[in-house]
XYZ file of C-alpha atoms in Angstrom:
627
model
C -38.922 20.193 -18.706
C -36.237 19.580 -21.320
C -32.573 18.448 -21.218
C -31.190 22.016 -21.466
C -33.219 23.080 -18.428
C -31.979 20.004 -16.515
C -28.356 20.768 -17.354
C -28.802 24.418 -16.309
C -30.297 23.380 -12.960
C -27.588 20.791 -12.277
C -24.856 23.340 -12.996
C -26.331 25.764 -10.454
C -26.194 23.280 -7.596
C -28.609 22.744 -4.695
C -30.621 25.707 -3.372
C -34.043 26.962 -2.471
C -35.617 25.454 -5.628
C -33.296 22.473 -6.295
C -32.609 19.255 -4.335
C -30.226 16.483 -5.332
C -30.700 12.972 -3.921
C -28.777 9.787 -4.549
C -30.913 6.822 -5.403
C -30.102 3.586 -7.181
C -33.047 1.149 -7.111
C -35.409 2.625 -4.511
C -36.845 6.047 -3.625
C -34.979 7.886 -0.787
C -36.743 7.669 2.624
C -36.849 11.435 3.080
C -38.089 12.134 -0.448
C -41.583 13.245 0.561
C -40.227 15.634 3.172
C -38.694 17.589 0.302
C -41.876 17.195 -1.753
C -43.942 18.804 1.047
C -41.296 21.478 1.656
C -41.467 22.534 -1.990
C -45.324 22.422 -2.017
C -45.448 24.608 1.121
C -42.680 27.109 0.300
C -42.043 28.145 -3.330
C -41.905 25.010 -5.505
C -38.779 23.392 -6.944
C -37.290 20.410 -8.715
C -35.938 17.172 -7.198
C -33.234 15.216 -9.047
C -32.834 11.522 -8.202
C -29.498 9.901 -9.083
C -27.431 13.044 -8.379
C -25.013 13.492 -5.456
C -25.070 16.585 -3.205
C -22.100 18.064 -5.076
C -23.861 17.705 -8.456
C -22.002 14.567 -9.584
C -24.157 12.344 -11.796
C -24.426 8.934 -10.097
C -27.501 7.738 -11.960
C -30.333 5.383 -11.029
C -30.534 1.735 -12.223
C -32.006 2.011 -15.740
C -33.912 -1.216 -15.158
C -35.541 0.251 -12.038
C -36.257 3.765 -13.385
C -39.813 3.089 -14.661
C -40.772 1.279 -11.431
C -39.394 4.145 -9.353
C -41.419 6.673 -11.404
C -44.557 4.615 -10.924
C -43.932 4.282 -7.178
C -43.368 8.021 -6.877
C -46.604 8.874 -8.764
C -48.618 6.377 -6.718
C -47.174 7.415 -3.320
C -47.796 11.090 -4.064
C -51.521 10.135 -4.128
C -51.240 8.451 -0.697
C -52.371 10.721 2.218
C -49.920 8.929 4.508
C -47.075 10.307 2.377
C -48.522 13.687 1.280
C -51.564 15.037 3.085
C -53.515 16.300 1.187
C -52.214 14.300 -1.807
C -50.605 16.003 -4.778
C -50.035 13.886 -7.880
C -46.539 14.201 -9.335
C -45.257 13.525 -12.878
C -41.623 12.387 -12.822
C -39.449 12.390 -15.978
C -36.281 10.488 -16.941
C -33.211 11.995 -18.657
C -29.985 10.509 -19.985
C -26.793 12.392 -19.059
C -23.315 11.009 -19.653
C -24.844 7.593 -20.367
C -26.518 7.595 -16.975
C -30.219 7.814 -16.122
C -31.591 10.400 -13.672
C -35.158 11.195 -12.613
C -36.440 14.787 -12.385
C -39.599 15.693 -10.398
C -41.080 19.188 -10.742
C -43.030 20.237 -7.669
C -45.079 23.486 -7.824
C -46.023 25.861 -5.032
C -49.362 24.708 -3.645
C -52.163 26.859 -2.268
C -52.742 24.256 0.501
C -50.861 23.249 3.631
C -49.214 19.831 3.153
C -47.980 17.363 5.784
C -45.934 14.168 5.675
C -45.860 11.861 8.671
C -47.947 14.437 10.557
C -45.245 17.107 10.160
C -45.369 20.403 8.205
C -42.082 20.899 6.315
C -40.718 24.116 4.848
C -37.763 24.820 2.572
C -34.750 27.112 3.048
C -31.423 27.545 1.322
C -29.931 25.098 3.802
C -32.528 22.352 3.208
C -35.827 21.181 4.653
C -36.993 21.904 8.203
C -40.102 21.207 10.326
C -42.397 24.055 11.342
C -41.974 24.796 15.053
C -44.541 26.840 16.933
C -47.865 28.430 16.092
C -46.291 31.707 14.873
C -44.594 29.908 11.960
C -47.791 28.022 11.144
C -49.896 31.204 11.211
C -47.364 33.002 8.990
C -47.482 30.163 6.456
C -51.307 30.098 6.380
C -51.576 33.869 5.995
C -48.979 33.870 3.200
C -50.849 31.184 1.230
C -54.222 32.918 1.692
C -52.641 36.132 0.465
C -51.232 34.440 -2.648
C -54.139 32.088 -3.424
C -57.631 33.423 -3.035
C -59.026 30.133 -4.344
C -58.477 28.809 -0.785
C -60.748 31.447 0.756
C -63.031 29.789 3.295
C -66.797 29.973 2.625
C -68.571 29.143 5.958
C -72.012 29.486 4.369
C -71.393 26.824 1.720
C -72.625 23.266 2.177
C -72.946 20.174 0.010
C -76.392 21.472 -0.995
C -74.667 24.287 -2.872
C -72.923 21.795 -5.132
C -74.307 19.938 -8.153
C -74.075 16.130 -7.732
C -74.156 15.537 -11.521
C -70.870 17.444 -11.855
C -69.090 14.870 -9.669
C -70.391 12.093 -11.941
C -69.237 13.995 -14.982
C -65.797 14.532 -13.411
C -65.482 10.743 -12.858
C -66.402 10.072 -16.541
C -63.777 12.580 -17.697
C -61.150 10.985 -15.442
C -62.071 7.510 -16.715
C -61.746 8.585 -20.347
C -58.407 10.234 -19.579
C -57.072 7.346 -17.465
C -59.155 4.195 -17.054
C -57.209 3.329 -13.851
C -57.379 6.786 -12.260
C -57.341 6.321 -8.447
C -60.029 8.976 -7.863
C -62.759 7.268 -9.927
C -64.110 5.231 -7.012
C -64.151 8.081 -4.468
C -67.365 9.471 -3.003
C -68.265 13.123 -3.565
C -66.874 14.217 -0.145
C -63.750 12.083 -0.561
C -63.110 13.697 -3.923
C -63.445 17.177 -2.375
C -61.002 16.280 0.398
C -58.373 14.648 -1.784
C -58.718 17.371 -4.381
C -57.952 20.069 -1.770
C -61.416 21.759 -1.864
C -61.725 21.820 1.914
C -59.786 24.119 4.227
C -59.516 24.436 7.997
C -60.263 27.737 9.729
C -57.563 28.965 12.077
C -60.009 30.177 14.748
C -62.327 27.165 15.085
C -60.437 24.340 13.473
C -63.540 23.415 11.463
C -63.364 22.335 7.811
C -65.276 24.386 5.215
C -65.634 24.390 1.471
C -63.361 26.802 -0.409
C -63.977 29.224 -3.213
C -62.317 26.701 -5.568
C -64.904 24.025 -4.610
C -67.800 26.352 -5.434
C -66.206 27.465 -8.773
C -65.660 23.835 -9.798
C -68.893 22.113 -8.584
C -71.214 24.889 -7.390
C -74.639 25.880 -8.606
C -74.802 29.120 -10.602
C -76.513 30.813 -7.643
C -73.784 29.737 -5.213
C -71.091 30.875 -7.648
C -72.577 34.368 -7.913
C -72.841 34.600 -4.145
C -69.212 33.549 -3.665
C -67.741 35.592 -6.535
C -70.246 38.258 -7.690
C -68.050 39.523 -10.553
C -67.347 36.027 -11.947
C -67.973 35.663 -15.678
C -66.341 34.771 -19.009
C -67.112 37.158 -21.836
C -66.782 35.651 -25.386
C -66.949 38.173 -28.219
C -66.790 37.952 -32.017
C -65.541 41.258 -33.501
C -64.891 40.612 -37.153
C -67.070 43.355 -38.638
C -68.263 45.384 -35.637
C -65.050 45.869 -33.659
C -66.579 48.500 -31.341
C -69.401 46.256 -30.127
C -69.625 42.665 -31.383
C -71.033 40.383 -34.032
C -71.751 37.544 -31.623
C -71.510 37.267 -27.837
C -71.801 34.572 -25.168
C -71.675 35.415 -21.391
C -70.735 32.494 -19.188
C -71.583 32.457 -15.465
C -71.578 28.727 -14.756
C -69.065 26.284 -13.187
C -65.578 25.833 -14.612
C -66.218 22.401 -16.055
C -69.108 23.651 -18.199
C -67.451 27.040 -18.808
C -64.490 25.342 -20.512
C -66.837 23.418 -22.859
C -68.883 26.504 -23.690
C -65.780 28.545 -24.567
C -64.493 25.721 -26.774
C -67.902 25.639 -28.538
C -67.591 29.381 -29.221
C -64.112 28.860 -30.718
C -65.282 25.942 -32.832
C -68.251 28.009 -34.115
C -66.154 30.961 -35.335
C -62.640 29.599 -36.226
C -61.571 27.190 -38.959
C -59.858 23.897 -38.275
C -57.531 23.172 -41.238
C -56.322 19.652 -42.068
C -52.928 18.861 -40.534
C -50.903 15.651 -40.061
C -48.469 15.138 -37.217
C -46.480 12.149 -38.364
C -49.146 9.915 -39.840
C -51.916 11.059 -37.452
C -54.422 13.856 -38.178
C -54.627 16.367 -35.333
C -56.722 19.437 -34.746
C -54.403 22.431 -34.562
C -57.311 24.585 -33.407
C -58.030 22.318 -30.461
C -54.329 22.011 -29.551
C -53.918 25.810 -29.462
C -57.172 26.830 -27.762
C -57.195 23.996 -25.270
C -53.987 25.516 -23.903
C -55.158 29.141 -24.296
C -58.415 28.514 -22.381
C -56.535 26.521 -19.773
C -54.423 29.617 -19.121
C -57.316 31.993 -18.480
C -59.158 29.472 -16.288
C -56.241 28.355 -14.159
C -54.415 31.684 -13.779
C -57.158 34.304 -13.330
C -58.039 36.133 -10.116
C -61.606 35.123 -9.352
C -62.180 37.749 -6.666
C -61.390 40.609 -9.040
C -64.037 42.783 -10.629
C -62.929 42.427 -14.288
C -64.166 39.536 -16.385
C -62.004 37.100 -18.363
C -62.478 37.757 -22.081
C -62.122 35.752 -25.275
C -62.215 38.183 -28.295
C -62.049 36.932 -31.871
C -61.114 39.535 -34.502
C -60.613 39.227 -38.210
C -56.789 38.955 -37.894
C -56.196 37.880 -34.269
C -57.631 36.370 -31.113
C -57.073 38.082 -27.739
C -57.614 36.392 -24.390
C -57.208 38.483 -21.187
C -58.036 38.091 -17.548
C -57.298 39.753 -14.223
C -54.550 38.029 -12.236
C -51.868 38.541 -9.609
C -48.778 39.396 -11.637
C -45.504 37.556 -11.086
C -43.723 38.435 -14.329
C -44.249 41.896 -15.798
C -43.594 42.022 -19.521
C -43.526 39.462 -22.266
C -43.319 35.736 -21.402
C -41.349 33.424 -23.716
C -40.314 29.755 -23.578
C -36.820 31.008 -22.657
C -37.749 33.161 -19.593
C -40.749 31.049 -18.487
C -40.874 30.015 -14.871
C -44.294 28.347 -14.331
C -46.337 29.700 -11.429
C -49.833 28.431 -10.837
C -52.106 31.155 -9.471
C -54.858 28.634 -8.685
C -53.013 25.374 -7.945
C -56.058 23.457 -6.670
C -58.195 24.316 -9.749
C -55.214 23.645 -12.061
C -54.452 20.271 -10.424
C -58.068 19.086 -10.662
C -58.362 20.104 -14.337
C -55.174 18.059 -15.024
C -56.913 14.997 -13.462
C -59.862 15.577 -15.831
C -57.525 15.597 -18.820
C -58.569 19.203 -19.663
C -55.171 20.721 -18.847
C -51.634 19.601 -19.458
C -48.806 20.040 -16.984
C -47.953 23.450 -15.543
C -46.127 25.641 -18.047
C -47.141 23.575 -21.101
C -49.313 26.397 -22.543
C -46.452 28.666 -23.576
C -44.496 25.763 -25.135
C -47.373 24.151 -27.021
C -48.894 27.329 -28.371
C -45.491 28.470 -29.625
C -45.169 25.055 -31.287
C -48.615 24.828 -32.970
C -49.626 28.434 -33.705
C -47.032 28.924 -36.547
C -48.477 25.765 -38.179
C -52.044 27.061 -37.834
C -51.301 30.557 -39.105
C -48.413 30.018 -41.499
C -45.712 31.414 -39.283
C -47.379 33.789 -36.806
C -46.088 33.825 -33.238
C -48.116 34.234 -30.008
C -47.532 37.040 -27.547
C -47.838 36.187 -23.831
C -47.733 39.303 -21.646
C -48.413 40.314 -18.070
C -49.321 43.963 -17.603
C -50.499 46.156 -14.752
C -54.056 45.092 -15.650
C -53.458 41.320 -15.746
C -52.570 38.606 -18.236
C -53.029 38.975 -22.020
C -52.478 36.427 -24.759
C -52.539 37.552 -28.422
C -52.812 34.903 -31.135
C -52.327 36.434 -34.602
C -54.326 34.605 -37.263
C -52.086 35.752 -40.128
C -48.285 35.950 -40.191
C -46.884 39.479 -40.582
C -44.548 39.632 -43.563
C -42.136 42.540 -43.821
C -41.233 43.072 -47.451
C -37.445 43.375 -47.732
C -36.103 46.220 -49.834
C -36.053 45.179 -53.509
C -32.761 43.791 -54.743
C -31.554 43.134 -58.211
C -30.823 39.636 -59.295
C -27.175 40.615 -59.583
C -26.951 41.775 -55.950
C -28.613 38.562 -54.710
C -26.233 36.489 -56.767
C -23.221 38.373 -55.370
C -24.427 37.845 -51.732
C -25.001 34.148 -52.338
C -21.591 33.775 -54.017
C -19.876 35.471 -51.056
C -21.554 33.203 -48.514
C -20.844 30.176 -50.711
C -17.100 31.098 -50.723
C -17.185 31.663 -47.001
C -18.548 28.189 -46.388
C -15.909 26.659 -48.631
C -17.530 23.201 -49.026
C -18.523 20.989 -51.921
C -22.151 21.477 -50.891
C -21.826 25.276 -51.154
C -24.766 25.835 -53.459
C -27.249 24.282 -51.041
C -25.643 25.499 -47.859
C -25.067 29.010 -49.125
C -28.774 29.461 -49.822
C -29.714 28.358 -46.335
C -26.851 30.329 -44.690
C -27.824 33.464 -46.588
C -31.414 33.177 -45.382
C -30.190 32.692 -41.791
C -28.051 35.781 -41.975
C -30.866 37.817 -43.527
C -33.289 36.611 -40.834
C -30.918 37.793 -38.053
C -30.262 41.123 -39.736
C -33.018 43.094 -38.008
C -32.912 41.556 -34.485
C -31.390 38.642 -32.535
C -33.308 35.373 -32.988
C -33.338 32.089 -31.079
C -32.716 28.822 -32.903
C -36.451 28.091 -32.757
C -37.181 31.541 -34.205
C -34.720 30.924 -37.068
C -36.305 27.560 -37.813
C -39.789 29.169 -37.919
C -38.700 32.042 -40.179
C -37.179 29.547 -42.604
C -40.358 27.448 -42.589
C -38.977 24.522 -40.578
C -40.876 22.852 -37.723
C -37.661 22.124 -35.782
C -33.974 22.820 -35.948
C -32.602 19.913 -37.956
C -30.619 18.844 -40.983
C -28.657 21.572 -42.830
C -30.068 24.191 -40.486
C -28.570 22.535 -37.388
C -25.161 22.174 -39.057
C -24.944 25.642 -40.624
C -25.668 27.815 -37.574
C -22.553 26.610 -35.651
C -20.611 26.877 -38.930
C -21.573 30.556 -39.311
C -20.434 31.135 -35.730
C -17.118 29.462 -36.438
C -16.668 31.803 -39.395
C -17.433 34.768 -37.088
C -20.476 35.831 -39.149
C -22.835 35.254 -36.230
C -22.374 35.238 -32.436
C -24.230 34.409 -29.236
C -26.063 37.145 -27.359
C -25.111 35.377 -24.112
C -21.631 34.041 -24.897
C -20.761 33.216 -21.287
C -23.689 30.714 -21.090
C -23.913 28.918 -24.503
C -26.733 26.576 -23.433
C -28.943 29.264 -21.828
C -32.635 28.944 -22.552
C -32.584 32.653 -23.408
C -29.767 32.244 -25.918
C -30.139 34.012 -29.270
C -27.965 34.667 -32.325
C -27.036 38.012 -33.939
C -24.873 39.158 -36.795
C -21.336 40.170 -36.104
C -19.862 43.294 -37.739
C -18.229 40.960 -40.257
C -21.556 39.239 -41.050
C -23.364 42.566 -41.425
C -20.611 43.875 -43.692
C -20.746 40.702 -45.774
C -24.463 41.202 -46.360
C -24.212 44.900 -47.071
C -21.209 44.358 -49.398
C -19.774 47.736 -48.464
C -16.221 46.833 -47.413
C -13.536 45.893 -49.990
C -11.363 44.700 -47.113
C -13.872 42.079 -46.090
C -14.396 41.095 -49.739
C -10.662 40.660 -50.064
C -10.542 38.612 -46.893
C -13.310 36.326 -48.205
C -11.479 35.971 -51.505
C -8.261 35.181 -49.779
C -9.843 32.601 -47.588
C -11.433 30.767 -50.484
C -8.081 30.756 -52.223
C -6.620 29.106 -49.179
C -4.739 32.117 -47.800
C -4.630 32.418 -44.030
C -3.117 34.982 -41.726
C -0.403 34.651 -39.130
C -2.841 34.890 -36.254
C -5.481 32.598 -37.646
C -5.187 30.456 -40.793
C -8.271 30.297 -42.950
C -10.755 27.600 -42.304
C -10.451 26.482 -45.935
C -6.676 26.162 -45.447
C -7.013 24.088 -42.292
C -9.553 21.728 -43.902
C -7.472 21.396 -47.018
C -4.451 20.378 -44.918
C -6.137 17.979 -42.463
C -8.749 16.474 -44.859
C -7.187 14.273 -47.577
C -9.386 12.397 -49.993
C -11.951 10.492 -48.010
C -13.968 7.547 -49.052
C -17.218 6.227 -47.629
C -19.490 8.937 -46.220
C -17.262 11.828 -47.220
C -16.403 13.385 -50.561
C -13.140 14.473 -52.066
C -13.598 18.042 -50.930
C -15.189 17.467 -47.556
C -16.100 14.503 -45.367
C -19.637 14.440 -44.055
C -20.390 15.833 -40.566
C -20.721 12.265 -39.285
C -17.414 11.030 -40.723
C -15.158 9.636 -38.000
C -11.407 8.972 -37.990
C -8.338 11.174 -37.933
C -6.107 8.752 -39.786
C -7.769 9.595 -43.092
C -8.832 13.147 -42.143
C -10.954 15.268 -39.840
C -14.641 15.923 -40.240
C -15.946 19.454 -40.438
C -17.334 19.062 -36.885
C -13.878 18.026 -35.629
C -12.236 21.064 -37.223
C -14.795 23.271 -35.497
C -14.073 21.563 -32.176
C -10.294 22.164 -32.558
C -10.881 25.834 -33.207
C -13.252 26.026 -30.200
C -10.742 24.229 -27.911
C -8.213 27.036 -28.167
C -9.934 27.915 -24.921
C -11.210 25.441 -22.311
C -14.819 24.348 -23.020
C -17.287 21.934 -21.454
C -18.841 19.202 -23.563
C -22.149 21.112 -23.792
C -20.467 24.046 -25.525
C -18.670 21.695 -27.936
C -21.960 19.917 -28.809
C -23.537 23.306 -29.421
C -20.836 24.418 -31.859
C -21.315 21.211 -33.902
C -25.087 21.245 -33.634
C -25.226 17.860 -31.850
C -27.856 16.782 -29.292
C -26.948 13.130 -28.644
C -24.099 13.188 -26.088
C -23.142 9.514 -26.561
C -22.849 9.762 -30.336
C -20.996 13.045 -30.044
C -18.388 11.390 -27.784
C -18.007 8.303 -29.974
C -18.042 9.992 -33.361
C -16.398 13.378 -32.776
C -14.690 13.858 -29.413
C -13.082 10.493 -28.589
C -11.105 10.285 -31.897
C -9.607 13.724 -31.109
C -8.648 12.556 -27.643
C -7.194 9.292 -28.957
C -5.065 11.135 -31.555
C -3.755 13.555 -28.937
C -5.211 16.664 -30.498
C -7.459 17.456 -27.511
C -7.019 16.703 -23.809
C -9.157 16.749 -20.636
C -8.627 19.397 -17.952
C -9.389 16.733 -15.239
C -7.879 13.551 -16.766
C -8.105 11.527 -13.528
C -11.934 12.044 -13.435
C -13.162 11.608 -17.005
C -16.859 11.790 -16.010
C -16.605 14.810 -13.739
C -19.411 17.341 -14.127
C -16.697 20.041 -14.148
C -14.749 18.385 -16.973
C -13.544 20.566 -19.825
C -11.478 20.085 -22.998
C -8.580 22.070 -24.528
C -6.102 21.824 -27.347
C -2.847 19.874 -26.886
C 0.405 21.239 -28.288
C -0.101 18.806 -31.168
C -3.562 20.164 -31.870
C -2.377 23.748 -31.615
C 0.452 23.064 -34.005
C -1.947 21.520 -36.474
C -4.102 24.646 -36.473
C -1.209 27.068 -36.614
C 0.765 25.336 -39.349
C -2.151 23.738 -41.225
C -0.280 20.450 -41.308
């Protein structure tokens, strides 16, 4: 979960999947009622340090780490959550206040707290009353999660004792203080959720998940006759195979055997992350294999497949679809199809948190393949993940050196800064990248060969928007996770160099000629930016330069233009490419407020979550008159 997702959730208010709770130094007493309600209903996120109306109250920063540790420990206590479900709280800083976010997934089990079964509705949490509600809940979960299917024939004799010992060793290597290390085999099955109670007799039996995780090969084939993983190498013989491994064993060994197949047939190039060498291959395929193990439908007749081709790797498996079409980091809503299996693999250190696969593979695959991007897709047949091994490069139409020089010169004039030569090259590449289709900021960074959006790239994208060469695809929600950028008609015309009117406008703007409705950006900067010493230059102060007595920074000019209409602080940070809210306030926004160029829409509540900013008459006059 990242800060943008947190801000989006907070802006939407409480609901079926969101709960706000005030907390200062201790966990709320009714916290685990909401945890169980989310586990039993449809998952959700709990925010500690937030009032019911969405106002950020914050938790005590000195108590935040202790509160996180208490929450994680208590979630493993059957008296609080029965059966236990380990949680992973995160802290975030918003408006100089600390809040704690806890993501709770939908579970395949029935959870209680204090002996009560709790469900979630739009109005809040409520206790299950009557057997009809309980039966409906059980039937719904069994319909969604076949891993909880009861196997009356299965006993402890159908399980392999050495797998429990191996699980303890993996837990110890992952976390030397893991609370499950000292459990007996049966205790581990119970706390892991591998037992279920039959509705008719009330007896406890092993589940399909227990057999898949710890069972003998014979017991697995009896419980799930079609169960297998099919690993194929198809570099030369694409109709059949060059190498093949069929896996019918338990999930702990199956994971290792599939990783061995990957290590045998795929390279592992040298790569440094910071000053540490990491295996890109392991990072990518650890997540990819986690996906097909944790999200497949084990009662289906089709196998899960790992297919290595000369130019790509395809992983597919049958599953219960919840999102038809392509899955991206922007539209991802994690849904675990086998929560018990997934949760136990997390305890072994084999899997990361729910939803990490899409994020991490999108992060590391471009580094492994020089720019290629993964394709996650759910179809009528199940889930499919395609990992290209080479980046596709579309050759642009050939251009003469003269045409390229003209385009760069036009963009350089449009930017109108002393750093035009460097910025124009980057800006031109950004405009060309967005020419064919809208791209997210991450996509733009990848196309330009950057790992992340930083430096010149972060500053230039908002600048191109301010110049109306690019625009949002979702302008009404600037901080949306699905936000992308596309060329405006003006930007497209600038690239195509087909309109003398636009060329004249560019020339006029560089010369400092504005229009009645909107003075040129160069004109505004020339008027409000005298010679600046220190971080700035004669022609332009740096983006971090602060102080309106000597002149406005480029970021502050952008903010003034943006504040012609009311905007929240998030939108203003976006236009200036900032991510640190405290620095943005101190370096950019507060000087404009102090000088009376910008004002708050709710001045009596400066920290209101509904606060917005707009131009004052003084700021409007500055823009209109350029003085």
